[in-house]
Amino acid sequence: MLTAGPIALAAPATAAPSPAPRRPSRRGRARLVAAGVRDKMTWWDATSTAAPTVYQPNNVPLLAWRGNRNSRNITLANVIGPRLQFAGSTLQKTILGAASDYAPVFLPQLSPQRTARLAWTGLEQRRLVRVGDFALTDDLRLTGEMTGQTLMGSGQLNATSGPDLSWLQRHRVNVLDENGRVAFAQARDMTFDEALPLPFLGSPRGPVRNRGLNEPGALWAWTAADGALCFALTRSPVPTTESPTVARSAQSSICEPSRLLPYGNSLYIAWTGIDGAGRLNIAPVDLEAVRAGSDPIGTVYTLPENSLAAPAVEVQIDVDSGRSRLVVFWTGTDGTGALNACEVLLP
């Protein structure tokens, strides 16, 4: 169980001080509150025009992204440095032969073979969605070796976005098909069911995030075609025949949001704003408001950082002390698309 709120770890000596808090403002009905950052690291030798994906076995981040100095090859990397600290770290990279026009995504847990599972959309004309397993060392670091690979939908799906890869009893992949609809498939290992459309999601900007709840069903989050963040609760984790109430938020994003992340007593979501600068935002999601079909975002924490694409948010836990910290990874707007990471300090 995570702590009831963010408890910050001590900042390393090289961390930049947090900015002075700004007066809260509003966007729609939401309160906008400035959040601080510390332990920021910019990996100048890792660049992309798409979002990074993160998996953290044993609280040690593994990264993957599209590009290496803005090529289209997918790159895997281990973060090498002090535990639970980004400042001063380096990346141990492996550039794959696989390439994509979109961001890849890690499964947020070990696969049944105790490998890191990654999904991506290929470069061939039909843009096939591939799922691959990558070997880990005994201390859960990537070796760069792919140990298995399969196709979503038996190669019958033409994708127009990167995928999302999640878990609820079975592995689940969704991606936008050639008509801009969300296609969804499940697998018990590396054998996926037929890809089926989920009509209630419309034609979103990029992949849709979904998370199983303690009760049967799932929470879905996506960016609509007009940029609005949208949410829905379904009774089934595979809601092919459901038409749930869609809760639209006053908050908007340039692309898909982050995964839904449990932290404290809430589920959080992060996104890149449409303010012209690509400001990073993070907020708790009110599930009761989703059920009622009303705006589920009441407070928005705005970071003093900007991004070209969707952010990735994670929680790191110090198992010795039980303290936790909220961290975010993103593609910077510095002209090169360098990858960044930092700890988020919520007021």
Coordinates of C-alpha atoms in Angstrom, one line a residue:
M1 CA 0.0 0.0 0.0
L2 CA 1.3 3.4 -0.9
T3 CA 1.5 6.2 1.7
A4 CA -1.5 8.5 2.1
G5 CA 0.3 11.3 0.4
P6 CA 3.6 12.3 -1.3
I7 CA 6.5 12.1 1.2
A8 CA 9.5 13.5 -0.5
L9 CA 13.0 11.9 -0.2
A10 CA 15.9 14.1 0.6
A11 CA 17.1 16.1 -2.5
P12 CA 20.6 15.4 -3.7
A13 CA 23.1 18.1 -3.5
T14 CA 22.9 18.8 -7.2
A15 CA 19.1 19.2 -7.4
A16 CA 17.8 22.6 -8.4
P17 CA 15.6 24.4 -5.8
S18 CA 11.9 24.2 -6.2
P19 CA 10.3 27.3 -7.7
A20 CA 8.4 29.7 -5.5
P21 CA 4.7 28.8 -5.5
R22 CA 2.4 30.8 -7.6
R23 CA -1.1 32.0 -6.7
P24 CA -3.7 29.3 -7.7
S25 CA -5.7 30.1 -10.8
R26 CA -8.5 28.2 -12.6
R27 CA -9.0 26.5 -15.9
G28 CA -12.7 25.6 -16.2
R29 CA -13.8 24.8 -12.7
A30 CA -10.5 23.2 -11.7
R31 CA -8.0 24.9 -9.3
L32 CA -4.6 25.3 -10.9
V33 CA -1.9 24.9 -8.3
A34 CA 1.9 25.2 -9.0
A35 CA 3.9 22.0 -8.2
G36 CA 7.6 22.0 -7.6
V37 CA 10.3 19.7 -9.0
R38 CA 13.6 18.5 -7.7
D39 CA 16.2 15.9 -8.6
K40 CA 15.8 16.8 -12.2
M41 CA 18.0 15.1 -14.8
T42 CA 18.3 15.8 -18.5
W43 CA 19.9 13.0 -20.6
W44 CA 21.2 15.0 -23.5
D45 CA 22.4 11.8 -25.3
A46 CA 18.8 10.4 -25.4
T47 CA 16.4 12.3 -27.8
S48 CA 13.0 11.7 -29.2
T49 CA 10.0 13.4 -30.7
A50 CA 7.6 11.0 -29.0
A51 CA 6.9 9.9 -25.4
P52 CA 9.2 7.8 -23.3
T53 CA 7.8 4.6 -21.6
V54 CA 9.0 3.5 -18.2
Y55 CA 8.9 0.2 -16.3
Q56 CA 10.4 0.0 -12.7
P57 CA 11.1 -3.5 -11.4
N58 CA 12.6 -3.2 -7.9
N59 CA 12.2 0.7 -8.2
V60 CA 14.9 0.9 -10.9
P61 CA 13.7 2.6 -14.0
L62 CA 14.0 0.9 -17.4
L63 CA 13.3 3.3 -20.3
A64 CA 12.3 2.8 -23.9
W65 CA 11.6 5.5 -26.6
R66 CA 11.4 6.0 -30.3
G67 CA 14.6 7.5 -31.7
N68 CA 18.2 7.8 -30.9
R69 CA 19.3 11.4 -31.8
N70 CA 15.9 11.5 -33.6
S71 CA 16.2 8.3 -35.6
R72 CA 13.2 6.1 -35.7
N73 CA 14.8 3.1 -34.1
I74 CA 13.5 2.0 -30.7
T75 CA 16.1 2.4 -27.9
L76 CA 16.1 0.6 -24.6
A77 CA 18.1 1.9 -21.6
N78 CA 18.9 1.2 -18.0
V79 CA 19.3 4.2 -15.7
I80 CA 22.7 3.9 -14.0
G81 CA 23.2 5.9 -10.9
P82 CA 22.4 6.2 -7.2
R83 CA 19.3 4.4 -6.1
L84 CA 16.1 6.6 -6.0
Q85 CA 18.0 9.5 -7.5
F86 CA 18.1 10.9 -11.1
A87 CA 20.7 13.6 -10.8
G88 CA 24.1 12.4 -12.0
S89 CA 22.7 9.3 -13.6
T90 CA 23.6 8.0 -17.0
L91 CA 21.8 5.7 -19.5
Q92 CA 23.1 2.3 -20.6
K93 CA 21.5 2.1 -24.1
T94 CA 20.7 -0.6 -26.6
I95 CA 19.5 0.5 -30.0
L96 CA 17.2 -2.1 -31.6
G97 CA 16.7 -2.9 -35.2
A98 CA 13.0 -2.4 -34.7
A99 CA 11.7 1.1 -35.5
S100 CA 8.5 3.1 -35.2
D101 CA 6.9 6.4 -36.0
Y102 CA 5.2 6.3 -32.6
A103 CA 6.1 5.8 -28.9
P104 CA 6.5 2.2 -27.7
V105 CA 5.0 1.1 -24.3
F106 CA 6.1 -1.3 -21.6
L107 CA 3.8 -3.7 -19.8
P108 CA 3.8 -2.3 -16.2
Q109 CA 4.9 -5.5 -14.7
L110 CA 7.0 -8.6 -15.4
S111 CA 5.8 -10.9 -18.1
P112 CA 5.1 -14.6 -17.1
Q113 CA 8.7 -15.3 -18.4
R114 CA 10.1 -12.7 -16.0
T115 CA 11.0 -10.5 -19.0
A116 CA 10.2 -6.9 -19.8
R117 CA 7.4 -6.8 -22.3
L118 CA 7.3 -4.0 -24.9
A119 CA 4.7 -3.2 -27.6
W120 CA 5.3 -0.9 -30.6
T121 CA 3.9 -0.1 -34.1
G122 CA 6.2 -1.0 -36.9
L123 CA 7.2 0.9 -40.0
E124 CA 5.9 -1.3 -42.7
Q125 CA 3.1 0.0 -44.9
R126 CA 0.4 -1.7 -42.8
R127 CA 1.9 -0.5 -39.5
L128 CA 1.6 -3.9 -37.7
V129 CA 1.6 -3.9 -33.9
R130 CA 4.4 -6.0 -32.4
V131 CA 4.8 -7.3 -28.8
G132 CA 8.3 -8.4 -27.7
D133 CA 9.8 -9.9 -24.6
F134 CA 13.3 -8.6 -23.5
A135 CA 15.7 -10.4 -21.3
L136 CA 16.5 -9.1 -17.8
T137 CA 19.5 -9.9 -15.6
D138 CA 19.2 -11.3 -12.1
D139 CA 19.1 -7.7 -10.8
L140 CA 16.4 -6.8 -13.3
R141 CA 18.3 -4.8 -15.8
L142 CA 17.7 -5.0 -19.6
T143 CA 20.3 -6.9 -21.6
G144 CA 18.9 -5.7 -24.9
E145 CA 18.2 -9.3 -26.1
M146 CA 14.7 -10.0 -27.5
T147 CA 13.6 -13.4 -26.4
G148 CA 10.2 -13.6 -28.2
Q149 CA 8.0 -11.6 -30.5
T150 CA 4.4 -11.8 -31.7
L151 CA 1.8 -9.7 -33.7
M152 CA -1.4 -8.2 -32.3
G153 CA -4.5 -9.4 -34.2
S154 CA -2.5 -12.0 -36.2
G155 CA -1.2 -9.3 -38.5
Q156 CA -4.7 -8.3 -39.6
L157 CA -4.7 -4.9 -38.0
N158 CA -3.4 -1.7 -39.7
A159 CA -2.4 0.8 -36.9
T160 CA -2.3 4.6 -37.0
S161 CA -0.9 5.2 -33.5
G162 CA 1.4 3.7 -30.9
P163 CA -0.2 1.0 -28.7
D164 CA -1.0 0.9 -25.0
L165 CA -0.2 -2.3 -23.1
S166 CA -1.8 -3.1 -19.8
W167 CA -2.7 -6.0 -17.5
L168 CA -5.9 -7.3 -15.8
Q169 CA -5.7 -11.1 -15.4
R170 CA -4.7 -11.1 -19.1
H171 CA -2.4 -8.8 -21.1
R172 CA -4.3 -6.2 -23.1
V173 CA -3.2 -4.1 -26.1
N174 CA -5.1 -1.3 -27.7
V175 CA -4.2 0.9 -30.7
L176 CA -5.9 3.1 -33.3
D177 CA -6.8 1.2 -36.5
E178 CA -6.8 2.6 -40.0
N179 CA -10.2 4.2 -39.4
G180 CA -9.1 6.0 -36.3
R181 CA -11.1 3.7 -34.0
V182 CA -9.7 2.0 -30.9
A183 CA -9.0 -1.7 -31.5
F184 CA -8.5 -3.9 -28.5
A185 CA -7.1 -7.4 -28.0
Q186 CA -6.2 -9.7 -25.1
A187 CA -3.6 -12.5 -24.6
R188 CA -2.9 -15.0 -21.9
D189 CA 0.7 -15.0 -22.9
M190 CA 1.9 -14.1 -26.4
T191 CA -1.1 -15.3 -28.3
F192 CA -3.6 -12.5 -28.8
D193 CA -7.3 -12.8 -29.4
E194 CA -8.8 -11.1 -32.5
A195 CA -8.7 -7.3 -32.3
L196 CA -12.1 -5.9 -31.7
P197 CA -13.3 -2.2 -31.9
L198 CA -14.5 -0.3 -28.9
P199 CA -17.0 2.2 -30.3
F200 CA -17.6 4.3 -27.2
L201 CA -14.1 5.7 -27.3
G202 CA -14.6 7.5 -30.6
S203 CA -11.5 8.6 -32.5
P204 CA -9.0 9.8 -29.9
R205 CA -5.6 11.4 -30.1
G206 CA -3.3 8.4 -29.6
P207 CA -3.7 5.3 -27.5
V208 CA -6.3 4.9 -24.8
R209 CA -5.3 4.2 -21.2
N210 CA -7.2 1.6 -19.1
R211 CA -6.8 0.4 -15.6
G212 CA -8.6 -2.4 -13.7
L213 CA -10.3 -1.5 -10.5
N214 CA -10.8 -3.4 -7.2
E215 CA -14.4 -4.0 -8.4
P216 CA -15.1 -5.7 -11.8
G217 CA -14.6 -3.5 -14.8
A218 CA -12.1 -0.8 -15.7
L219 CA -11.5 2.9 -15.9
W220 CA -10.6 4.3 -19.3
A221 CA -8.9 7.6 -20.0
W222 CA -8.1 9.2 -23.4
T223 CA -7.8 12.5 -25.3
A224 CA -10.7 13.2 -27.6
A225 CA -10.3 14.4 -31.1
D226 CA -10.9 18.0 -29.9
G227 CA -8.2 17.7 -27.2
A228 CA -10.5 17.2 -24.2
L229 CA -9.5 14.7 -21.6
C230 CA -12.2 12.0 -21.3
F231 CA -13.0 9.2 -18.8
A232 CA -15.4 6.3 -18.6
L233 CA -16.1 3.4 -16.3
T234 CA -17.1 0.0 -17.7
R235 CA -18.5 -3.1 -16.1
S236 CA -16.3 -5.4 -18.1
P237 CA -12.6 -5.1 -18.8
V238 CA -13.4 -5.9 -22.4
P239 CA -16.5 -3.7 -23.0
T240 CA -17.2 -4.4 -26.7
T241 CA -20.9 -4.0 -26.3
E242 CA -21.1 -1.4 -23.6
S243 CA -22.0 2.3 -24.0
P244 CA -20.8 3.9 -20.8
T245 CA -21.3 7.5 -19.8
V246 CA -18.3 9.5 -21.0
A247 CA -17.1 12.2 -18.5
R248 CA -15.5 15.1 -20.4
S249 CA -13.0 17.3 -18.5
A250 CA -12.4 21.0 -19.1
Q251 CA -8.7 20.1 -19.3
S252 CA -7.2 19.5 -22.7
S253 CA -4.0 17.8 -24.1
I254 CA -2.1 17.9 -27.3
C255 CA -1.8 14.1 -27.3
E256 CA -2.7 11.0 -25.3
P257 CA -2.4 11.3 -21.4
S258 CA -0.2 9.2 -19.2
R259 CA -1.2 5.9 -17.6
L260 CA -3.5 6.1 -14.6
L261 CA -1.3 5.8 -11.5
P262 CA -2.4 5.0 -8.0
Y263 CA -0.7 7.3 -5.5
G264 CA -1.8 7.9 -1.9
N265 CA -5.6 7.5 -1.9
S266 CA -6.2 8.6 -5.5
L267 CA -5.6 7.7 -9.1
Y268 CA -3.5 10.3 -10.8
I269 CA -3.2 11.2 -14.5
A270 CA -0.7 13.5 -16.3
W271 CA -0.8 15.2 -19.6
T272 CA 0.8 17.8 -21.8
G273 CA -1.3 21.0 -22.0
I274 CA -2.4 23.0 -25.1
D275 CA -1.2 26.3 -23.7
G276 CA 1.3 26.8 -26.5
A277 CA 4.3 25.8 -24.4
G278 CA 3.3 22.2 -23.7
R279 CA 3.2 22.6 -19.9
L280 CA 3.1 19.4 -17.9
N281 CA 0.1 18.8 -15.7
I282 CA -0.9 16.1 -13.2
A283 CA -4.2 15.7 -11.3
P284 CA -6.1 13.2 -9.2
V285 CA -9.2 11.6 -10.9
D286 CA -12.5 11.6 -9.0
L287 CA -14.1 8.3 -9.7
E288 CA -17.5 9.3 -8.4
A289 CA -17.5 12.2 -10.9
V290 CA -16.7 9.8 -13.7
R291 CA -19.7 7.6 -12.7
A292 CA -21.9 10.7 -12.7
G293 CA -20.6 11.9 -16.1
S294 CA -19.2 15.2 -14.7
D295 CA -15.7 16.6 -14.8
P296 CA -13.5 14.4 -12.7
I297 CA -10.6 16.8 -12.4
G298 CA -11.0 19.3 -9.6
T299 CA -7.4 20.3 -8.9
V300 CA -4.6 20.5 -11.5
Y301 CA -1.0 20.6 -10.4
T302 CA 1.1 22.4 -13.0
L303 CA 4.8 21.7 -13.3
P304 CA 7.4 24.3 -14.4
E305 CA 8.4 21.9 -17.3
N306 CA 7.3 21.6 -20.9
S307 CA 7.0 18.6 -23.2
L308 CA 6.7 17.7 -26.8
A309 CA 4.7 14.5 -26.1
A310 CA 2.9 12.6 -23.4
P311 CA 4.6 12.3 -20.0
A312 CA 5.1 9.0 -18.1
V313 CA 4.5 9.1 -14.3
E314 CA 5.6 6.5 -11.8
V315 CA 5.9 6.1 -8.0
Q316 CA 9.2 5.1 -6.4
I317 CA 9.2 3.5 -2.9
D318 CA 12.1 3.3 -0.5
V319 CA 11.5 -0.2 0.9
D320 CA 13.7 0.5 3.9
S321 CA 11.9 3.6 5.1
G322 CA 8.5 3.1 3.4
R323 CA 8.7 6.6 2.0
S324 CA 7.5 7.2 -1.6
R325 CA 7.9 9.8 -4.3
L326 CA 6.1 10.7 -7.4
V327 CA 8.3 11.0 -10.5
V328 CA 7.7 12.0 -14.1
F329 CA 9.6 11.3 -17.3
W330 CA 9.1 13.5 -20.5
T331 CA 10.5 14.6 -23.8
G332 CA 11.8 18.2 -23.5
T333 CA 11.2 21.2 -25.7
D334 CA 14.9 22.2 -25.8
G335 CA 15.2 21.8 -29.6
T336 CA 16.7 18.3 -29.5
G337 CA 13.9 16.5 -27.7
A338 CA 16.2 15.3 -24.8
L339 CA 14.6 13.0 -22.3
N340 CA 14.1 14.3 -18.7
A341 CA 13.1 13.0 -15.3
C342 CA 12.4 14.6 -12.0
E343 CA 10.6 14.2 -8.7
V344 CA 7.3 16.0 -8.4
L345 CA 6.6 18.0 -5.2
L346 CA 2.8 18.4 -4.7
P347 CA 1.8 21.2 -2.3

